Amino acid sequence: MKYGYFDDVNREYVIQTPKTPYPWINYLGGEDFFGLISNTAGGYCFYKDARFRRLTRYRYNNIPLDNGGRYFYIKDKEGYYSPTWMPVKKDLDRYECRHGMGYTKITGMKDHLETEILYMVPLGESIEIHRVKLKNTDRVVKEFTLFSFIEFCLWNAYDDMTNYQRTYSIGAVEIDNGTIYHKTDYRERRNHYSFYGVNHPVDGFDTDRDAFLGQFNGLHEPEAVIEGKSKNSVASGWNPIASHRIEIKLLPGEEKELIFILGYIENPVEEKWCAKGIINKKRAERLLEKYNSSDAVHHAFLALKEHWSQLLSKFIVQSHDEKLDRMVNIWNPYQCMTTFNMSRSASYFETGIGRGMGFRDSNQDLLGFVHQIPEKARERILDIAATQFEDGSAYHQYQPLTKKGNHEIGSGFNDDPLWLILAAIAYIKETGDFDILDAQVPYNCDPNNMGSLLEHLEKSFDYTLNNLGPHGLPLIGRADWNDCLNLNCFSVNPDESFQTCENQKGRRAESIFIAGMFVYIGKEFAGLYKRIGKEDLARRVLHEAEKMKDNVEKYGYDQEWFLRAYDFYGDKIGSAENEEGKIFIEPQGFCVMAGIGIDNGKAQMALDAVDKYLNTSYGLVLQHPAYSEYKLNLGEISSYPPGYKENAGIFCHNNPWIMIAETLLGRGDKAFEYYRKIAPAYLEEISEVHRLEPYVYAQMIAGKDALRHGEAKNSWLTGTAAWNYEAITKWILGVRPDYDGLIIDPCIPKDWDHINIKRIYRGVEYNISIKNPEGVSKGVKKVTVDHKEQTGNFIECLDEASVRNIEVIMG
Ligand code: GLC
Ligand code: GLC
């Protein structure tokens, strides 16, 4: 069942009912100011940091779930309703929500009054615009009252929902000329305030929540709205809000536009006040002035649209499959940009007060956005590297505000360091910026202890080598990519975290996943050394990768697939000998990606086993069979009910590793089958099962052992976005940046006969036409560049041309 449709021309998903199976959300803002907004206008906004600078309140896991946002109420003689349906929930005659690139437009029509609200953050500003267009489509004059509503968060989102002995006494506002200023804490250490204003005289206002709602009422029945009269309340402590009241009269056919601005202002300390106790409002007034006309807002909207056209212009596919095109051209790269902005902090599943930026997460995310924003990717790499320790190990997370490593979670996830190499190489292959390798970067953020980025990468590589176990395979530490495979943890205390609790001292638990990763990344690293003329180092790295490969073949292969790990006692995990958890997805992906077993049939057997044991109609589960009870020697993985999360859920993040592995065996039909199964656009028709947004990936879909097989959780902020983008663009469609040009090596379903790709790479536009006359999956027979035939499928990047036309004939 569908709840809307894709409007590809406008790059929007159009939702046709407010009653989606779950709130379907979008993100506003891309620089300093961000908002989350659902299809019924729920959500909140913040400046830079969702915990410390939250402007509006949001209660997670509320009843009903998505209650609280930027709401409007319309009141007339008949009664009152919300044009965004929530929070009043009165039926509308027409409803539509368009989630676009960085904006959301919600239209509600009732009794021939059409209200369209555009929510957006203009480029370069720390404000949200709520543009309300009202149109009387009736033949009679309409008179009604419009109320706005937002609830302020007292800045620190964590204190705001825990520390009531303080927060109930500190709330403070000012009202000036119809604009409501939120200035809690401003009299002491804060030099920031927020404001909510409108480009129209107001007939009333409220700033105290109880006064507006009435003490016993919810957001769906504010007393002020029911009575059609604001209380003109001035908050003092308790819960400050902002609500404007405007009386409106529209002639038949008449239209009116109101522009509401919700903004964040920082004042220099010496300019905080304009009189004792009165905040300096100059900066806010300037913004209210700047956006007080329909024209100004319209231009800001066009500029935002243009900005996204630019970002999304770097890779455009044109195929016979519109679902594929909309994933690759619009929604997947859009989601990748969201993971760049948010990492794992603020979504409808992550509250924005907990986790910082993950070391491994951020490195992987980079694969998905490096071509869109290479300069920011460069900065990101250097920030991440600066949190690395001198022995090559890494903080598992760091705080985006301070850019320092996070002590509470610390280190010891032994896959972490290697991801940095992968990210750095992806960046250089995209940009050709080898200079980044010489950039001086601190260790553990200590400016007195620096090393070049290249030295950091060496230390990452050596960290694995310095931490090998009895089989010469990498020690797993606290966990590897699978945060829940905690082999040294042995936790019996429900009050401690699996990820941070004291581990047993053991140097036996080994990860075949990290081994595969080490070989894959080692080969890449050797390639980099070679390219920069360090042949000796290239040989050394390659030699270590070869040794690891041998160890994997000797000790890391079961009968038909790669083992997952050795536990604390040296026993096998992910083996046919085990009763549960016989086969895991991660090592099958990364070991084959590393090329292990391709020449002797082991790789093929492993991927066949994936198909046989892990494949379901909704994607590949993480392992099989699911653990049915908690196992001390395995940790958190066995704590989840069968079929959820790491315990045999379809953990979408690692499905693309299998897609990529399949392309290395040339099996394009399989690779694409796996792609299609989890790509959200293909799940639109089963939205009642999948339940989450059909335009973005979710971290997890319940596996075959779960009662609700096929149901997704945790949409938006997941490494799934970057890896699927990697799999489809570089390995299935097969356009891969290399150090000095593009490799074109598609691996597609046999029945695809033609694809066109436009790739902007280092400033040159490559128009690539791929033809498949013989119906093969892989293999390139002929390549012409600007009508000249060339040997091989490597397109050297020569910058004298600005456009190149490439024809590739498969066969
Ligand atoms: C979460 C984490 C990621 C981890 C994965 C598997 O998505 O953000 O770092 O690799 O779970 O446990
Ligand atoms: C839990 C989740 C896992 C996540 C980890 C770290 O263990 O299952 O997906 O990576 O928490 O936050």
Short mmCIF file of C-alpha atoms and ligand atoms in Angstrom, two decimals, residues 343-344 350 355 358-362 364 396-397 413 415-416 419 479-485 499 513 586 622 636 640 645-646 651 653-654 657 699 714 717-720, ligand 1:
data_model
loop_
_atom_site.label_atom_id
_atom_site.label_comp_id
_atom_site.label_asym_id
_atom_site.label_seq_id
_atom_site.Cartn_x
_atom_site.Cartn_y
_atom_site.Cartn_z
CA SER A 343 25.99 11.68 12.00
CA ARG A 344 23.91 9.59 14.42
CA GLU A 350 17.93 9.25 18.15
CA ARG A 355 26.03 9.94 20.96
CA GLY A 358 31.32 7.80 15.56
CA PHE A 359 34.88 7.27 14.34
CA ARG A 360 33.87 4.38 12.12
CA ASP A 361 30.49 5.85 11.27
CA SER A 362 31.87 9.17 10.08
CA GLN A 364 32.05 5.37 6.25
CA HIS A 396 35.14 5.37 19.33
CA GLN A 397 33.35 8.73 19.23
CA PHE A 413 36.83 -1.12 19.02
CA ASP A 415 38.06 -2.03 13.48
CA ASP A 416 37.91 1.74 14.04
CA TRP A 419 38.15 2.97 8.39
CA ALA A 479 33.73 -5.20 19.35
CA ASP A 480 34.31 -4.67 15.66
CA TRP A 481 31.85 -3.20 13.13
CA ASN A 482 29.22 -5.23 14.93
CA ASP A 483 28.96 -3.20 18.13
CA CYS A 484 27.04 -6.02 19.70
CA LEU A 485 29.57 -8.81 19.24
CA GLN A 499 30.02 -1.22 24.95
CA PHE A 513 35.66 -9.52 9.70
CA GLU A 586 29.92 -9.41 7.58
CA LEU A 622 22.82 -10.53 9.66
CA GLU A 636 24.77 -7.78 23.31
CA TYR A 640 18.12 -8.88 21.30
CA LYS A 645 18.89 -5.54 15.30
CA GLU A 646 22.19 -7.41 15.26
CA PHE A 651 20.89 -4.83 9.17
CA HIS A 653 24.29 -1.39 6.39
CA ASN A 654 26.03 -4.63 5.45
CA TRP A 657 28.96 -5.46 1.10
CA GLN A 699 19.17 0.92 9.73
CA ASN A 714 15.67 3.67 12.71
CA LEU A 717 20.94 8.18 10.26
CA THR A 718 22.70 5.01 9.22
CA GLY A 719 25.80 3.90 7.35
CA THR A 720 23.35 2.12 5.06
C1 GLC B 1 25.16 1.08 14.51
C2 GLC B 1 26.42 1.87 14.74
C3 GLC B 1 27.57 1.38 13.89
C4 GLC B 1 27.69 -0.11 14.01
C5 GLC B 1 26.39 -0.82 13.71
C6 GLC B 1 26.45 -2.30 13.92
O1 GLC B 1 24.63 1.39 13.26
O2 GLC B 1 26.21 3.24 14.48
O3 GLC B 1 28.75 2.00 14.26
O4 GLC B 1 28.70 -0.54 13.14
O5 GLC B 1 25.38 -0.30 14.55
O6 GLC B 1 26.51 -2.66 15.24
#
